[in-house]
XYZ file of C-alpha atoms in Angstrom:
222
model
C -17.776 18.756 17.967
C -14.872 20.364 19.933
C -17.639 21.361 22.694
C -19.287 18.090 22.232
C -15.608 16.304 23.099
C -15.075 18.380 25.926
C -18.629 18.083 27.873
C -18.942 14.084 26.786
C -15.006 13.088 26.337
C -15.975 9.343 27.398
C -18.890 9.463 25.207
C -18.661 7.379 22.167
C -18.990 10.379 19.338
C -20.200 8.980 15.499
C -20.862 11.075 12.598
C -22.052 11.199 9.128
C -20.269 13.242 6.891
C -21.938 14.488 3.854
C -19.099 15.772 1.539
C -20.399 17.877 -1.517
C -20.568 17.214 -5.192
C -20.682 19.641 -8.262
C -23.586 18.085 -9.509
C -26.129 19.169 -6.809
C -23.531 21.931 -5.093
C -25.221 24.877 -4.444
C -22.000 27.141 -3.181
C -18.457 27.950 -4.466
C -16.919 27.111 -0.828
C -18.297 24.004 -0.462
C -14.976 22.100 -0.998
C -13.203 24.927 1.676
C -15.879 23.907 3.979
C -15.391 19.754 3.565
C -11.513 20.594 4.382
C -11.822 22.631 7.378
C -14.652 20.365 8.570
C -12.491 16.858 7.938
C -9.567 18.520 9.521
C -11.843 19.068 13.413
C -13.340 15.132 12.812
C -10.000 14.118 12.807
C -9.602 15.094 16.522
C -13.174 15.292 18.197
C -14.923 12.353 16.431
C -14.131 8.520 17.451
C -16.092 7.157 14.130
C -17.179 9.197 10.957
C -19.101 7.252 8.249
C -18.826 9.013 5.325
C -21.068 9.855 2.311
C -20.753 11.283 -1.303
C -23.187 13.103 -2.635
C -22.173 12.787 -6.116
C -21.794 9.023 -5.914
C -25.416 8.943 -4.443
C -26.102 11.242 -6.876
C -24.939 8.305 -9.745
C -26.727 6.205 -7.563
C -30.206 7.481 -7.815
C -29.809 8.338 -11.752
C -28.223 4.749 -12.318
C -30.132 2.128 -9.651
C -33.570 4.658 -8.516
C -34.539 5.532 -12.578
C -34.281 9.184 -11.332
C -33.458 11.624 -14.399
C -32.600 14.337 -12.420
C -32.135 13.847 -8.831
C -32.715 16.279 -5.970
C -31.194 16.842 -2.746
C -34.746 15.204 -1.461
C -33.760 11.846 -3.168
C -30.376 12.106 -1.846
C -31.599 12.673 1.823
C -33.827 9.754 1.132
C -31.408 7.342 0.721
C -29.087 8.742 3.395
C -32.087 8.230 5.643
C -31.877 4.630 4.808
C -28.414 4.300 5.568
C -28.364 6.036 9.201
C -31.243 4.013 9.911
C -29.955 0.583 9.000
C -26.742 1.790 11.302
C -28.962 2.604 14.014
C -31.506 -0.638 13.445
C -30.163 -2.883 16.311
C -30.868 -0.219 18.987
C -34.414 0.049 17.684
C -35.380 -3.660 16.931
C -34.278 -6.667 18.848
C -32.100 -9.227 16.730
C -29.863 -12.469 16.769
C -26.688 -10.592 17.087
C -27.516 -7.020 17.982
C -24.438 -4.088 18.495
C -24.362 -0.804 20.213
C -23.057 2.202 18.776
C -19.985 1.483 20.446
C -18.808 -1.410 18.983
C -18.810 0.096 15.559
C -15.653 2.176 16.988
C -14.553 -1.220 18.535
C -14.277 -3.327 15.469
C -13.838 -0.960 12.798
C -11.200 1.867 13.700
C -8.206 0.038 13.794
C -6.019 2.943 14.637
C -7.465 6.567 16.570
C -7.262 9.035 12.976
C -8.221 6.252 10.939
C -11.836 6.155 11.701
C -13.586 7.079 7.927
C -15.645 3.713 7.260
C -16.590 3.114 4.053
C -20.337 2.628 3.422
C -22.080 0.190 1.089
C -26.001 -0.432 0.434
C -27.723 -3.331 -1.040
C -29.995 -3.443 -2.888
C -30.634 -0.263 -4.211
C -33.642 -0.753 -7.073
C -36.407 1.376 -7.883
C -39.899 1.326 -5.921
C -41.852 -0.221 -9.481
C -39.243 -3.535 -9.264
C -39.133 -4.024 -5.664
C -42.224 -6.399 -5.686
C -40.917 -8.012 -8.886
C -37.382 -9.204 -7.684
C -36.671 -11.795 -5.437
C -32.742 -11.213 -3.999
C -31.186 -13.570 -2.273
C -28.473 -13.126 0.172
C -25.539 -13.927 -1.595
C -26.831 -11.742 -4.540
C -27.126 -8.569 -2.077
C -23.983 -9.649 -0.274
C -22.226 -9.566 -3.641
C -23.508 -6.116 -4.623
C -22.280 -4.857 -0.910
C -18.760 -5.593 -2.732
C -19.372 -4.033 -5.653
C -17.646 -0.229 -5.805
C -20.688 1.002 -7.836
C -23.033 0.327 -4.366
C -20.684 2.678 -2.270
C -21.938 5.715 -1.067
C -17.968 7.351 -1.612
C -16.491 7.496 -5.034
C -13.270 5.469 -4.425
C -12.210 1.484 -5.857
C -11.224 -0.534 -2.614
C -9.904 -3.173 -5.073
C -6.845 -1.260 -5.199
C -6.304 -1.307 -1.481
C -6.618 -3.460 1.120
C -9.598 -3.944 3.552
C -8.648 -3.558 7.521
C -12.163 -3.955 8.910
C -15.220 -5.014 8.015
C -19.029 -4.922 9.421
C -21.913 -6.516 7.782
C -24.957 -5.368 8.976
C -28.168 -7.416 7.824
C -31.821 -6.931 7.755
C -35.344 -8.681 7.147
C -35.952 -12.587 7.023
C -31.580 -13.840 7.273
C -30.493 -16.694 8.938
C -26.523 -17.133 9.444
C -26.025 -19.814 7.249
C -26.921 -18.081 4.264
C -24.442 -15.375 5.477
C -21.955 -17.637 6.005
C -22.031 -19.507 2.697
C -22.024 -15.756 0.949
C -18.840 -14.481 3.278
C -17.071 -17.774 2.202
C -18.045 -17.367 -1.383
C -16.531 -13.248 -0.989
C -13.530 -14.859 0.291
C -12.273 -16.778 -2.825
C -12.682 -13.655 -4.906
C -9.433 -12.068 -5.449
C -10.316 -8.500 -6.132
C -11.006 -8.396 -2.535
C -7.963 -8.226 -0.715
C -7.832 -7.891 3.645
C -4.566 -7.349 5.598
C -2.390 -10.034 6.962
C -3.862 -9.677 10.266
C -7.372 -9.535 9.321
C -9.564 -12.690 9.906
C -12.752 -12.864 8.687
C -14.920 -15.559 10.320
C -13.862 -14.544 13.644
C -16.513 -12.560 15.491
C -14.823 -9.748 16.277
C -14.071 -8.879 12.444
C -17.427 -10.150 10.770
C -20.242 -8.238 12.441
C -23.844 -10.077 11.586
C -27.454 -8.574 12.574
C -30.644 -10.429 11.991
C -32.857 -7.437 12.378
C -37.048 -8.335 12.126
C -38.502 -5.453 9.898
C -42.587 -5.051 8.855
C -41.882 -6.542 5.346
C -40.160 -9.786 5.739
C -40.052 -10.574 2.116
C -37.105 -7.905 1.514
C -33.416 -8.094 2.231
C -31.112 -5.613 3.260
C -27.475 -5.597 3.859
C -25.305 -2.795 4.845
C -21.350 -2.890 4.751
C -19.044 -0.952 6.752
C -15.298 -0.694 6.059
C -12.076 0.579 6.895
């Protein structure tokens, strides 16, 4: 990373962070390693989404069926993730970002760049084809602390960013019905100065994918 920020210092620089989890760890320093490591993001990365192994770990036990899961099932569902991210560069869509924006609209402040990353839905491969979400259902879940990928309860905290990023078969209306519907809950709490409908804050992709009959969200915050 320190190389990285010296040969590319105008260079937009994300990262995913894996940080471990007792359940699947598979060396005593592991937690040494996540501090050292978190200590060189803070200065030589611009956007670092992180990810929790043991809450994908709950994850895959609790939403997959999975009785014992493996670092292949975790990886699995990380792939998902980085590729929703990474969707509008791939696929052409209503409201399509680059890379850079994410740093744009979601690090408020330089050190303060550890999003927060939520998945919906999450449901096992035998009762895909059997349930029909809609997209203030999966926008719902995206709030839900159980759908994060980092063991943490934003209810007790505020929100100072947020990034929706959508996929399959959405039109905005639907999204804008479910943001509205989000904002009269009052376990979720933003900071004076954030406003959601404007564009800059809420972040929407309409992203065409093979299967149009599924829905996919992905939520970013900070």
């Amino acid at each position: 990373m320190e190389r990285l920020s010296v040969d590319y210092g105008k260079k937009s620089k994300l990262e995913f962070s894996v940080y471990p989890a007792p359940q699947v760890s598979t060396a005593v320093v592991e937690p040494y390693n996540s501090i050292l490591t978190t200590h060189t993001t803070l200065e030589h990365s611009d956007c670092s989404f992180m990810v929790d192994n043991e809450a994908i770990f709950d994850i895959c036990k609790r939403n997959l069926d999975i009785e014992r899961p493996s670092y292949t099932n975790l990886n699995r569902l990380i792939a998902q993730i980085v590729s929703s991210i990474t969707a509008s560069l791939r696929f052409d869509g209503a409201l399509n970002v680059d890379l850079t924006e994410f740093q744009t609209n979601l690090v408020p402040y330089p050190r303060i760049h550890f999003p927060l990353v939520t998945y919906a839905p999450i449901i096992s491969a035998e009762k895909a084809y059997h349930e029909q979400l809609s997209v203030p259902e999966i926008t719902n879940a995206c709030f839900e602390p159980a759908n994060q990928m980092v063991k943490c309860d934003p209810r007790r905290g505020k929100y100072m960013a947020c990034c929706l990023l959508y996929r399959g078969d959405v039109v905005p209306k639907d999204v804008n019905a479910a943001i509205a519907n989000i904002k009269t809950r009052r376990s979720i709490q933003f900071v004076d100065w954030f406003s959601l409908p404007q564009y800059a804050d809420l972040k929407l992709i309409s992203v065409g994918i093979p299967c149009k009959k599924f829905l996919l969200v992905l939520k970013l915050v900070n």
